[in-house]
Amino acid sequence: MTGWRTVSVPYHYEKELYSDAVPKDFGGELRFIVGFGFRAPAGSRGGITIDPYGAYGLSSMLKADPGSRSAELGIRIGWSLRLKGEGLSAWIDRMTGEMKPY
């Protein structure tokens, strides 16, 4: 962990700094995730991407009892637009001056 943690309640303020600290309370979590996505056309050069997903924690996020398992449902929505001309990566290379080997 790197960063800081603050606690502020009436008549008390506390700030802890962390620099590459090992988390004491949290461990690794094994998750199962499933999802699917599809793209619907939106005009002649555009599209909308819809990606619903679900995830379930098979193991606990916390090292100490009683533990904590997670469950999550969500949907990601994106918009894409195909432009005429060169691609974005070629444009970025040209703007930054980097050349790709051919």
Tab-separated table of C-alpha atoms in Angstrom:
chain	number	residue	atom	x	y	z
A	1	MET	CA	0.000	0.000	0.000
A	2	THR	CA	1.172	3.492	-0.795
A	3	GLY	CA	-0.729	6.637	0.167
A	4	TRP	CA	-2.381	8.010	3.265
A	5	ARG	CA	-5.374	7.403	5.491
A	6	THR	CA	-7.124	10.136	7.457
A	7	VAL	CA	-9.627	9.929	10.292
A	8	SER	CA	-11.523	13.063	11.201
A	9	VAL	CA	-14.136	13.065	13.933
A	10	PRO	CA	-15.054	15.860	16.363
A	11	TYR	CA	-12.042	16.759	18.529
A	12	HIS	CA	-9.778	14.185	16.851
A	13	TYR	CA	-7.755	14.134	13.637
A	14	GLU	CA	-5.361	11.393	12.605
A	15	LYS	CA	-3.296	10.870	9.463
A	16	GLU	CA	-1.314	7.734	8.615
A	17	LEU	CA	1.198	7.598	5.767
A	18	TYR	CA	1.941	4.355	3.933
A	19	SER	CA	4.941	3.724	1.706
A	20	ASP	CA	5.080	0.217	0.187
A	21	ALA	CA	3.391	-1.157	3.324
A	22	VAL	CA	2.122	-4.739	3.380
A	23	PRO	CA	-1.655	-4.828	3.939
A	24	LYS	CA	-2.513	-6.509	7.276
A	25	ASP	CA	-6.263	-6.886	6.853
A	26	PHE	CA	-6.626	-7.774	3.191
A	27	GLY	CA	-5.478	-10.843	1.325
A	28	GLY	CA	-5.884	-12.048	-2.207
A	29	GLU	CA	-9.331	-12.792	-3.501
A	30	LEU	CA	-10.186	-15.481	-6.007
A	31	ARG	CA	-13.072	-14.317	-8.209
A	32	PHE	CA	-15.238	-15.895	-10.865
A	33	ILE	CA	-16.399	-13.479	-13.553
A	34	VAL	CA	-18.665	-14.015	-16.526
A	35	GLY	CA	-19.868	-11.521	-19.073
A	36	PHE	CA	-20.738	-10.985	-22.680
A	37	GLY	CA	-20.667	-7.986	-24.913
A	38	PHE	CA	-22.209	-6.942	-28.147
A	39	ARG	CA	-21.974	-3.971	-30.439
A	40	ALA	CA	-25.003	-2.282	-31.968
A	41	PRO	CA	-24.545	-0.007	-34.983
A	42	ALA	CA	-25.198	3.684	-34.417
A	43	GLY	CA	-25.029	5.416	-37.760
A	44	SER	CA	-22.817	4.562	-40.719
A	45	ARG	CA	-19.491	4.882	-38.835
A	46	GLY	CA	-20.417	4.505	-35.168
A	47	GLY	CA	-21.398	1.839	-32.713
A	48	ILE	CA	-22.509	1.360	-29.138
A	49	THR	CA	-20.923	-1.446	-27.114
A	50	ILE	CA	-22.944	-2.979	-24.293
A	51	ASP	CA	-21.134	-5.366	-21.950
A	52	PRO	CA	-23.080	-6.778	-18.967
A	53	TYR	CA	-21.080	-8.849	-16.459
A	54	GLY	CA	-21.307	-10.554	-13.106
A	55	ALA	CA	-18.578	-11.498	-10.627
A	56	TYR	CA	-18.567	-13.569	-7.440
A	57	GLY	CA	-15.768	-13.876	-4.901
A	58	LEU	CA	-14.906	-17.524	-4.242
A	59	SER	CA	-12.577	-16.661	-1.365
A	60	SER	CA	-12.610	-13.988	1.325
A	61	MET	CA	-11.098	-10.536	0.780
A	62	LEU	CA	-10.243	-10.266	4.503
A	63	LYS	CA	-7.632	-12.327	6.333
A	64	ALA	CA	-9.466	-12.123	9.678
A	65	ASP	CA	-12.800	-13.715	10.552
A	66	PRO	CA	-15.674	-13.334	9.804
A	67	GLY	CA	-14.344	-12.661	6.296
A	68	SER	CA	-15.980	-10.942	3.388
A	69	ARG	CA	-16.968	-12.315	0.014
A	70	SER	CA	-17.880	-10.019	-2.811
A	71	ALA	CA	-20.568	-10.143	-5.463
A	72	GLU	CA	-20.875	-7.649	-8.277
A	73	LEU	CA	-23.228	-7.067	-11.187
A	74	GLY	CA	-22.572	-4.343	-13.686
A	75	ILE	CA	-22.788	-3.110	-17.213
A	76	ARG	CA	-20.170	-1.298	-19.244
A	77	ILE	CA	-21.355	0.928	-22.064
A	78	GLY	CA	-19.079	2.419	-24.683
A	79	TRP	CA	-19.316	4.400	-27.896
A	80	SER	CA	-17.041	3.980	-30.883
A	81	LEU	CA	-16.560	6.085	-33.973
A	82	ARG	CA	-14.601	5.044	-37.043
A	83	LEU	CA	-12.739	7.997	-38.520
A	84	LYS	CA	-11.446	8.393	-42.021
A	85	GLY	CA	-7.675	8.473	-42.430
A	86	GLU	CA	-4.988	7.035	-40.171
A	87	GLY	CA	-5.593	5.191	-36.921
A	88	LEU	CA	-5.170	6.621	-33.438
A	89	SER	CA	-1.891	4.810	-32.714
A	90	ALA	CA	-0.315	6.158	-35.931
A	91	TRP	CA	-1.500	9.670	-35.026
A	92	ILE	CA	-0.028	9.372	-31.496
A	93	ASP	CA	3.300	8.114	-32.908
A	94	ARG	CA	3.416	11.074	-35.281
A	95	MET	CA	2.592	13.564	-32.500
A	96	THR	CA	5.164	12.144	-30.049
A	97	GLY	CA	7.876	11.683	-32.657
A	98	GLU	CA	8.236	7.948	-32.050
A	99	MET	CA	8.803	5.726	-35.027
A	100	LYS	CA	7.718	2.109	-35.264
A	101	PRO	CA	10.164	-0.381	-36.815
A	102	TYR	CA	8.915	-1.878	-40.059
